Coordinates of C-alpha atoms in Angstrom, one line a residue:
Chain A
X1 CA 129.4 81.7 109.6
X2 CA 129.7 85.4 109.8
X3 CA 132.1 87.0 111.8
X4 CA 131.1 89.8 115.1
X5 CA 132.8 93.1 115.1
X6 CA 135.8 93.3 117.4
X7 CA 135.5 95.5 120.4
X8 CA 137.6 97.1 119.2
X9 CA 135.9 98.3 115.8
X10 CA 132.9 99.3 118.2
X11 CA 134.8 101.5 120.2
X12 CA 135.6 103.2 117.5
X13 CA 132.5 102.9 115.0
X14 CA 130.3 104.7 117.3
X15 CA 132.4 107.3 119.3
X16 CA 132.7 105.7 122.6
X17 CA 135.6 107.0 123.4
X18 CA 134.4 110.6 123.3
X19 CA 132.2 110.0 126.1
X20 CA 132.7 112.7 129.4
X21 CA 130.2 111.0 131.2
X22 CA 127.3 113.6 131.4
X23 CA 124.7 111.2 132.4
X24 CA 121.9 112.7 130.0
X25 CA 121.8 108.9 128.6
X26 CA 121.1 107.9 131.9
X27 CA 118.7 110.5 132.5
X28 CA 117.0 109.9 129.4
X29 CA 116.6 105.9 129.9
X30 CA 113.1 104.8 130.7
X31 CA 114.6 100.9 131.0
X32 CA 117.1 102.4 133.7
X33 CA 114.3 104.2 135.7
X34 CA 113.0 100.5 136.8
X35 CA 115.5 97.9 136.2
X36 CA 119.2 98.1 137.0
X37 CA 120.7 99.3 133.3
X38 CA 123.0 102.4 133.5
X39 CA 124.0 103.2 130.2
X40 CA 126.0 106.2 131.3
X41 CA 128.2 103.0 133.3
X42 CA 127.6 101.0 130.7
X43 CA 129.1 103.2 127.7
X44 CA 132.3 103.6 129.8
X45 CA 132.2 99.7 130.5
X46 CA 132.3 99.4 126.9
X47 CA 135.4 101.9 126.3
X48 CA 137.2 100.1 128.6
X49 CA 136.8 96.7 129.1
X50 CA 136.0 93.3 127.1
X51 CA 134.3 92.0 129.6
X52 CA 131.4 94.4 128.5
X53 CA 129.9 91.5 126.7
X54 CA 129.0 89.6 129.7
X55 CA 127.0 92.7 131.3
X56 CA 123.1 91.8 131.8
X57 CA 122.2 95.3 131.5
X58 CA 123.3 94.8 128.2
X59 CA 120.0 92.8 127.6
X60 CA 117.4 96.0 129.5
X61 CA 117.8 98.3 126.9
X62 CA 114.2 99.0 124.8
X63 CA 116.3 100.6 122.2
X64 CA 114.3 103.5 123.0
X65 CA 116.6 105.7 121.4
X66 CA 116.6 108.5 123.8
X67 CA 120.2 107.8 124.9
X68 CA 121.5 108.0 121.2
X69 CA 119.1 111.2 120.4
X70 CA 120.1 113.4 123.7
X71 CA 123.8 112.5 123.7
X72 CA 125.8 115.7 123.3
X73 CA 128.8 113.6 122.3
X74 CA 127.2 112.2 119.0
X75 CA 127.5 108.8 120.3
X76 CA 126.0 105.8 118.5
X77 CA 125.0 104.1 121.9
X78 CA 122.2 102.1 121.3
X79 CA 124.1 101.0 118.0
X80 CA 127.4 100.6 120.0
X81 CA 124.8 97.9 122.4
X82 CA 123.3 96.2 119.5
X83 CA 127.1 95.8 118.5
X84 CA 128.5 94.5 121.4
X85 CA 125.1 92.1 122.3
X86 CA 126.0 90.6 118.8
X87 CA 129.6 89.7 120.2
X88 CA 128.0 88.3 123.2
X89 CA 125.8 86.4 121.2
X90 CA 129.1 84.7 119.0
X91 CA 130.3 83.7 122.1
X92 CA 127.3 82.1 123.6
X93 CA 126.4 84.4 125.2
X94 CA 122.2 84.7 124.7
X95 CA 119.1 84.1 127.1
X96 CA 117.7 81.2 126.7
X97 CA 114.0 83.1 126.2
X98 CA 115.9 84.7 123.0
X99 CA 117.2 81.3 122.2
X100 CA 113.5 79.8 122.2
X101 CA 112.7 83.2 119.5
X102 CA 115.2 82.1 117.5
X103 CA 114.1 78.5 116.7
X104 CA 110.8 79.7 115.9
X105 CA 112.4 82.1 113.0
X106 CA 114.3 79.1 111.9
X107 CA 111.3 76.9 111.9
X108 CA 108.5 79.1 110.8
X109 CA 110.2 82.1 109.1
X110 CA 108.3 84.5 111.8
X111 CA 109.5 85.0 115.3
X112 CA 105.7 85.1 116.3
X113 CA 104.5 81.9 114.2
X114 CA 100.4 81.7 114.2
X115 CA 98.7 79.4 116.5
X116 CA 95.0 77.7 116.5
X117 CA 93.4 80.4 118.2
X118 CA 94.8 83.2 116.3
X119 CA 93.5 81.2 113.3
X120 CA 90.0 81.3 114.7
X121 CA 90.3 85.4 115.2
X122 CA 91.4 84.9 111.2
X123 CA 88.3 83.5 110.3
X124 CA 85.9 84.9 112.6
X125 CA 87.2 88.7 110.9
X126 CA 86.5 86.7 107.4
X127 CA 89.8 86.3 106.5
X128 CA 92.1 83.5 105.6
X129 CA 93.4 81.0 108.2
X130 CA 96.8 81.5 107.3
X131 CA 98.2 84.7 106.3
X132 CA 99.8 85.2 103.0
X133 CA 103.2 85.8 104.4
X134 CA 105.4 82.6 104.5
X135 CA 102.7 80.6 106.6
X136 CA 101.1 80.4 102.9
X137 CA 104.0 79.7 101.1
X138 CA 106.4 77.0 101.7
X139 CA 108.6 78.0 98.9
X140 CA 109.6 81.1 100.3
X141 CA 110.1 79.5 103.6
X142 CA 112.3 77.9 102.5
X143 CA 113.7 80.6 100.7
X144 CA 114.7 82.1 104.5
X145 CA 115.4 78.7 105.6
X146 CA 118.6 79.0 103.0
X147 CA 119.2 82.6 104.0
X148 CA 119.8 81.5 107.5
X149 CA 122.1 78.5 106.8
X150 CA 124.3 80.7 104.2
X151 CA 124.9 83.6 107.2
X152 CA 125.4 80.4 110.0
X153 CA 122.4 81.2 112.2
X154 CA 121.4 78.2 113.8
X155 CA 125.6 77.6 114.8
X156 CA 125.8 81.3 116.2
X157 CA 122.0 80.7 118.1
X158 CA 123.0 77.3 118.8
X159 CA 126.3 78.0 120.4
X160 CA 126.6 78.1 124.3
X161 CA 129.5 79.6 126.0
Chain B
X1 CA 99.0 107.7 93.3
X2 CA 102.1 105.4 94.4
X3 CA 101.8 101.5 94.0
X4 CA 102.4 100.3 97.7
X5 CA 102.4 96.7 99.3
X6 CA 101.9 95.7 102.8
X7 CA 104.0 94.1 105.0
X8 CA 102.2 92.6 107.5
X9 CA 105.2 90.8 109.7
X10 CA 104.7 88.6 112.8
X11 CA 102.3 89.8 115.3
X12 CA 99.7 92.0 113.6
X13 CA 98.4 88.7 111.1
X14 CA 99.1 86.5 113.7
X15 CA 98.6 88.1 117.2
X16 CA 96.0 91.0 116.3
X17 CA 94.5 90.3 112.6
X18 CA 91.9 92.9 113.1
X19 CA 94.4 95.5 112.5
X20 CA 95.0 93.8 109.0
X21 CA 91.6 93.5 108.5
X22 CA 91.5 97.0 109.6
X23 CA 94.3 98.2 107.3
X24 CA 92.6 96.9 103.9
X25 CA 89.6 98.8 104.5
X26 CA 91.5 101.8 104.9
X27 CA 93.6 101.8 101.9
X28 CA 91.0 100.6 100.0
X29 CA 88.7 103.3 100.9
X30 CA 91.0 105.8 100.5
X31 CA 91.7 104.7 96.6
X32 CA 95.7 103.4 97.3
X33 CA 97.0 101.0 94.6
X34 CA 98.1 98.3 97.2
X35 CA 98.2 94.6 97.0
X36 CA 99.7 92.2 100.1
X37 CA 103.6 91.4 100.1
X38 CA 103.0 87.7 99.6
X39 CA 105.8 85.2 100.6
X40 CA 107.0 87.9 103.4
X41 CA 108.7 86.2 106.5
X42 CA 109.8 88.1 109.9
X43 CA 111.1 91.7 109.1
X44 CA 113.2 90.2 111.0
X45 CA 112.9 91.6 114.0
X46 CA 115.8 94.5 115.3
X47 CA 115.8 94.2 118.9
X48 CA 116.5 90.3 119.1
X49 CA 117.8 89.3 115.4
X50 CA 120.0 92.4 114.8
X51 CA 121.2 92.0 118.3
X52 CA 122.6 88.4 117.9
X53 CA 123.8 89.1 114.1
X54 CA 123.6 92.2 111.7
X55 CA 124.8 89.7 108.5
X56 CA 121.8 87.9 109.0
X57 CA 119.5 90.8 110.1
X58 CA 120.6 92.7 106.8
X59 CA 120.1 89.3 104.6
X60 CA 116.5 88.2 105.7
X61 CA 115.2 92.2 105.8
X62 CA 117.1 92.5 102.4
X63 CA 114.8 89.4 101.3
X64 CA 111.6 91.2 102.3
X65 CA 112.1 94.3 100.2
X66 CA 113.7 92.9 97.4
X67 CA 110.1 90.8 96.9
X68 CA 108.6 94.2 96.8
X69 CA 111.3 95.5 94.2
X70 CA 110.1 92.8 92.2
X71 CA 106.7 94.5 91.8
X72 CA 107.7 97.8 91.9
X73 CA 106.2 98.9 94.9
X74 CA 106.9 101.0 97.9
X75 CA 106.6 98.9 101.1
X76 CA 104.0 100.2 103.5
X77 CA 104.9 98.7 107.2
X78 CA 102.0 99.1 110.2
X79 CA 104.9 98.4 112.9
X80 CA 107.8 100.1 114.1
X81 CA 109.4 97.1 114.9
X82 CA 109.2 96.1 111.0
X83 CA 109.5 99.9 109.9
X84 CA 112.8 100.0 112.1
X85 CA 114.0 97.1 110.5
X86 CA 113.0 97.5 106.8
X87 CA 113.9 101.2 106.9
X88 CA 116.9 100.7 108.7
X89 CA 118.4 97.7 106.3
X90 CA 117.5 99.8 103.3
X91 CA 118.9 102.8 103.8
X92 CA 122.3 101.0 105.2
X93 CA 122.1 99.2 101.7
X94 CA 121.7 101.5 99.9
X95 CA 124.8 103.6 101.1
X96 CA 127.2 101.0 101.8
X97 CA 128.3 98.9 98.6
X98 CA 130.4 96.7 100.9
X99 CA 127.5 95.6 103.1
X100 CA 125.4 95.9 99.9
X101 CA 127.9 93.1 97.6
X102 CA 128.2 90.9 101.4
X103 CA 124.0 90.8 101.1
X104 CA 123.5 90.1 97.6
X105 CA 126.3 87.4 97.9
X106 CA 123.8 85.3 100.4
X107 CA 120.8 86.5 98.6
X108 CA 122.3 84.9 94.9
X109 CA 121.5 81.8 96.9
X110 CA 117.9 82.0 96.2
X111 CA 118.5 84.1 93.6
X112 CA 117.3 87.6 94.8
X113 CA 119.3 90.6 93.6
X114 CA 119.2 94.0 96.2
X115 CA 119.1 96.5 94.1
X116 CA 117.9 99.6 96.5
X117 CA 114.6 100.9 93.8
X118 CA 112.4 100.8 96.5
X119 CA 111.3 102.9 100.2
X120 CA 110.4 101.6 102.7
X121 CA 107.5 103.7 104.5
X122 CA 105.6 103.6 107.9
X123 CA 101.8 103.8 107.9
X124 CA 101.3 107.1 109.9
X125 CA 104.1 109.3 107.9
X126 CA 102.7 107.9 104.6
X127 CA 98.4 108.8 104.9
X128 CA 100.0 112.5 106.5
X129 CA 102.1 113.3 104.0
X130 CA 100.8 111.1 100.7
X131 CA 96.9 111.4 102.1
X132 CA 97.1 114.3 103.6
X133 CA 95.0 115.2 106.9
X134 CA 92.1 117.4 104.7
X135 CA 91.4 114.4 102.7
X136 CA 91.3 111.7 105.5
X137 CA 88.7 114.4 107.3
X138 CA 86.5 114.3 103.6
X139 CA 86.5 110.8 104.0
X140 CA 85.2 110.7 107.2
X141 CA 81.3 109.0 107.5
X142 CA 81.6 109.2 111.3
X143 CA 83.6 111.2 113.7
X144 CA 84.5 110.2 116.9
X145 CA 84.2 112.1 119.7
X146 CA 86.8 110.1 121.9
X147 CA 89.8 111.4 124.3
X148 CA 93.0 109.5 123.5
X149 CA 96.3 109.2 124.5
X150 CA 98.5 109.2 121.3
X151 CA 101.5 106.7 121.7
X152 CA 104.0 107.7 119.1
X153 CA 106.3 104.1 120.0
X154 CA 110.0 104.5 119.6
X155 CA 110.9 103.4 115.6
X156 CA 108.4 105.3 114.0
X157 CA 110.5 108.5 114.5
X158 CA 114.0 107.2 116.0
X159 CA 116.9 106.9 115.4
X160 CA 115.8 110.4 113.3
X161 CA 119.3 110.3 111.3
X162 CA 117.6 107.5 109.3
X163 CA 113.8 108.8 109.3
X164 CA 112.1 110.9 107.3
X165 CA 109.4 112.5 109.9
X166 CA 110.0 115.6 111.6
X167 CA 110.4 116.3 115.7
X168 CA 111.7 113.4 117.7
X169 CA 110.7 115.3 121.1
X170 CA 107.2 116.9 120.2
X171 CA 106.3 115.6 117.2
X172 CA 102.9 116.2 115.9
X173 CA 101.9 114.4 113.0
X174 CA 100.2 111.7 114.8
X175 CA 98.3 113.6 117.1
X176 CA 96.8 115.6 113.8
X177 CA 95.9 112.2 112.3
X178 CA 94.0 111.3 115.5
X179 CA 92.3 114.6 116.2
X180 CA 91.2 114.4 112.1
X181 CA 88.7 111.7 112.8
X182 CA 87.0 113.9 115.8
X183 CA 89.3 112.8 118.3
X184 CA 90.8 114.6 121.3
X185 CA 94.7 113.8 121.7
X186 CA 95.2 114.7 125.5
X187 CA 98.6 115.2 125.9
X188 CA 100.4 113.5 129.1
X189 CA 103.5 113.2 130.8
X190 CA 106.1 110.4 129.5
X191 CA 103.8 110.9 125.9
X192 CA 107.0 110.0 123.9
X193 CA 108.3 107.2 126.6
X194 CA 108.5 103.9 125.4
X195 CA 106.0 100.8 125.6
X196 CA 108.8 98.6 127.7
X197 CA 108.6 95.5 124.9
X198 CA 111.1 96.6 122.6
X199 CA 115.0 95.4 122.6
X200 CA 113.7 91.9 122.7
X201 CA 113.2 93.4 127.0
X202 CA 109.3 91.6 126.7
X203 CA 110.8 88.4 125.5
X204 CA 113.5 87.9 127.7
X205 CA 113.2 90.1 131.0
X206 CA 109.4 90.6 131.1
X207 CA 109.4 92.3 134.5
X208 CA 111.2 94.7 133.4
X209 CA 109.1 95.5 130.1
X210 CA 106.1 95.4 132.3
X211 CA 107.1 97.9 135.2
X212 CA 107.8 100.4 132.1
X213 CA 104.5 99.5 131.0
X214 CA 103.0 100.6 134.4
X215 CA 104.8 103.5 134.9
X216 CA 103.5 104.4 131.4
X217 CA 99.9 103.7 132.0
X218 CA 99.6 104.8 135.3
X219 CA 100.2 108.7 133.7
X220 CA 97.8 107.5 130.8
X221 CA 95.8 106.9 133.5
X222 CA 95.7 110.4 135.1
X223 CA 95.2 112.0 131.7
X224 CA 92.1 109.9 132.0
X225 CA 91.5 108.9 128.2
X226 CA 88.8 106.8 126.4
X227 CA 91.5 104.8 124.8
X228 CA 95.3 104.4 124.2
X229 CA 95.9 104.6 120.2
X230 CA 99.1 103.7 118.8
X231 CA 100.7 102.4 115.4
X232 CA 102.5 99.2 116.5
X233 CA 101.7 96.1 116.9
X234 CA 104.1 95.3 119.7
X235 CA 103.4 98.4 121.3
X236 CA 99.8 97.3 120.9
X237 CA 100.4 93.8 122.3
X238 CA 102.1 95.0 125.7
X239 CA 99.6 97.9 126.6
X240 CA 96.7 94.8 125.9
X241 CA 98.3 92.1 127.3
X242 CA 100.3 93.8 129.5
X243 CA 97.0 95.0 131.1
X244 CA 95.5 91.1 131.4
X245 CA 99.5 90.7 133.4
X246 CA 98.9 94.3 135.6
X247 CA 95.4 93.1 136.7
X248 CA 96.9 89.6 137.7
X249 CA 98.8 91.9 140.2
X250 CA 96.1 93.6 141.5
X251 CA 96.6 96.6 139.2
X252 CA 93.8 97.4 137.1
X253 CA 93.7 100.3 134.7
X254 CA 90.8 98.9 131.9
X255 CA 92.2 101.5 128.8
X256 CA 91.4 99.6 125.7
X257 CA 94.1 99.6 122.6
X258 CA 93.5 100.4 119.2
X259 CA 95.8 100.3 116.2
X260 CA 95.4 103.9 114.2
X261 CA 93.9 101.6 111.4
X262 CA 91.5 100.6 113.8
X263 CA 91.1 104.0 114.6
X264 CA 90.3 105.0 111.2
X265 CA 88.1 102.6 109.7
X266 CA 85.6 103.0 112.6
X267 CA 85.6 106.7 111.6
X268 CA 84.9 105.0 108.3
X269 CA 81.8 103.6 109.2
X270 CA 83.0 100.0 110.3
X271 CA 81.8 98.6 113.5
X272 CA 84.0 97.4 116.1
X273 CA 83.8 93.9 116.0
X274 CA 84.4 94.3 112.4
X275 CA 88.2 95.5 112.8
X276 CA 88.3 93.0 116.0
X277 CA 88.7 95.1 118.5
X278 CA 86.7 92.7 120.7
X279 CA 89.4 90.3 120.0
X280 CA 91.9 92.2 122.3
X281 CA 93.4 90.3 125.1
X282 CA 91.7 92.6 127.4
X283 CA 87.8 93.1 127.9
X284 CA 86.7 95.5 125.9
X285 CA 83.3 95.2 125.3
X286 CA 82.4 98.6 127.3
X287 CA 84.5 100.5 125.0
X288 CA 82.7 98.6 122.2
X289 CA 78.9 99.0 123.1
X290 CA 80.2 103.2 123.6
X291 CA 81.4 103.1 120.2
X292 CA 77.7 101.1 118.7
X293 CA 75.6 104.1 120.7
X294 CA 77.6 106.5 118.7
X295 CA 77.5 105.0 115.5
X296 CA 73.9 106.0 116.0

């Protein structure tokens, strides 16, 4: 299984540290104008703290961008999130809706697998009932199926805390 | 011209198939050497997959392009979700051996090599800068005379330190591709806001996506627009189904949603029904009977 980045080596990969706490990611955060995500809190959570990883906010964010784009700092933020979600997620940390996502990847090499009505729109637009992407092709399926057990995906997405 | 082939990911072949429909008319009509990316799986997607594990993120995206390096082809995304992966993943290939060796060591497994030939290009910055917006408006059998909000999505221009296309706060190239075809883009406040879905937010916490959603439409719907365009599937999927949720609620704002391939092979000539736009989640059959009276 692969191995999350430290806190540590996120702190210090994206810049964290040089955060003054301006508030322009806040300001910029379309996720924080109706849900209760405060990245300009959440970036300082990050610098300081471990338990970072447990934060739900850490789960609002679009990954709009804005943040990243209008910080005056040059900080990585919505890098430095995808980063620490990833340490959550090694420790068991995932929602079980994300959970349910990632068993369809593993089962059907597409997070959004077709279904029967879909494969009536298919036909009704005069094409196939089945894509040609790995719903066509079982040997590449299994192609990704191999992928995922050589990088330990099903222990990390299996894993809870 | 370049050799290109399409990714088509999750959601537009099996969620909205009239935008691949949609898609092959338009490169086809417009003389691109394209074929489909057979045997492609999930890009996979950034918000959830890269979230839980960049390893496998890199590995699986690193699949998708290296079946395109095979055949010597650009790969043309119609997603930001898939652009933002694919582009992403490429570029942090290309310019990190490390990563690079790590990747190729799972991909010897089914014996894929990365070897970093290829680009990896998003369907609006390739037609305005390979295509060019004089020769889309030559190709044009129909104009449309619609007024529509322009929805740029969030990958398709961010994060810009890995993206080709020009201003991230009031970009343009878009809006020029729209108002080619006859179209008004009216602009409104929040244009460059997100959709709500991305993040894997829709998935998990879809409240949350859904108020951002509102918010969103609710200034669409002040700008007072024959139709939302955009060039993302996703983005696509929560303004249409996110509508079907909203009038649940009692909110209901009845703007229909068409991919810019859409867009562009009605302009084409092509009918609505024949790029399935009837097929939306939401009722759109207004929008479609204003489109057949002025096809005549």
């Amino acid at each position: 299984m692969t191995l999350a980045p430290s806190i540590e080596e996120v702190i210090e990969d994206f810049n964290v540290l040089k955060c003054m706490q301006c508030g322009v990611c806040s300001g910029s955060c379309p996720s924080g104008r109706q849900a209760s995500l405060n990245v300009r809190r959440l970036v300082r959570k990050i610098g300081r703290d471990h338990e970072a990883i447990c934060d739900e906010s850490l789960w609002m964010c679009t990954t709009c961008y804005n943040c990243q784009e209008r910080c005056p700092r040059g900080i990585a933020i919505v890098d430095a999130i995808l980063a620490v979600r990833s340490i959550a997620a090694h420790e068991g940390l995932i929602l079980e809706r994300h959970r349910h996502v990632a068993n369809l990847l593993q089962e059907h090499g597409h997070a959004v697998p077709i279904d029967d009505t879909r494969k009536e729109k298919r036909i009704q637009l005069g094409l196939n009932s089945l894509p040609s992407t790995v719903h066509s092709h079982a040997d590449d399926l299994e192609d990704v199926k191999c992928l995922l057990a050589s990088c330990g995906f099903g222990e990390i997405t299996g894993r809870k805390e | 011209m370049m050799r290109i082939s399409l990714f088509l990911g999750c959601l537009v072949p099996n969620r909205y198939p009239g935008i691949e429909k949609a898609t092959g008319i338009c490169l086809e009509t417009l003389g691109i050497d394209w074929k489909e990316l057979e045997g492609a799986s999930c890009c996979p997607a950034p918000g959830v997959f890269r979230s839980f594990d960049e390893p496998t993120w890199l590995a699986l995206a690193s699949r998708n392009i290296t079946l395109s390096e095979k055949d010597e082809r650009d790969v043309l995304t119609i997603c930001n979700g898939c652009y933002g992966s694919l582009a992403d993943a490429n570029l942090k290939l290309k310019n990190n051996p490390a990563l690079k060796e790590q990747t190729n060591s799972h991909l010897s497994q089914i014996g894929h090599h990365f070897d970093g030939t290829i680009d990896v290009r998003h369907i609006i910055e390739f037609l305005y800068s390979e295509i060019g917006v004089q020769k889309i408006k030559e190709k044009i059998v129909r104009p449309l005379d619609l007024k529509v909000a322009v929805h740029y999505g969030c990958h398709m221009l961010k994060p810009s330190s890995s993206r080709a296309t020009a201003s991230v706060e009031r970009p343009s190239v878009f809006d020029e591709l729209v108002e080619a075809l006859g179209c008004t883009s009216v602009d409104y406040p929040d244009k460059m806001e997100c959709c709500g879905a991305g993040g894997g937010v829709r998935s998990a916490l879809g409240e949350t996506a859904l108020a951002i959603t509102e918010h969103k439409l609710g200034k669409i719907e002040e700008a007072g627009v024959d139709c939302i365009v955009e060039a993302c599937p996703f983005c696509h999927m929560q303004f249409d189904a996110g509508q079907v949720s909203l009038a649940g609620k009692g909110r209901e704002f009845g703007i229909p949603v068409i991919h810019y391939s859409q867009l562009l092979a009605l302009s084409l000539g092509y009918s609505a029904e024949d790029v399935g736009i009837n097929l939306n989640e939401m009722d759109c059959s207004d929008f479609c009977n204003l489109l057949g009276n002025k096809k005549d």
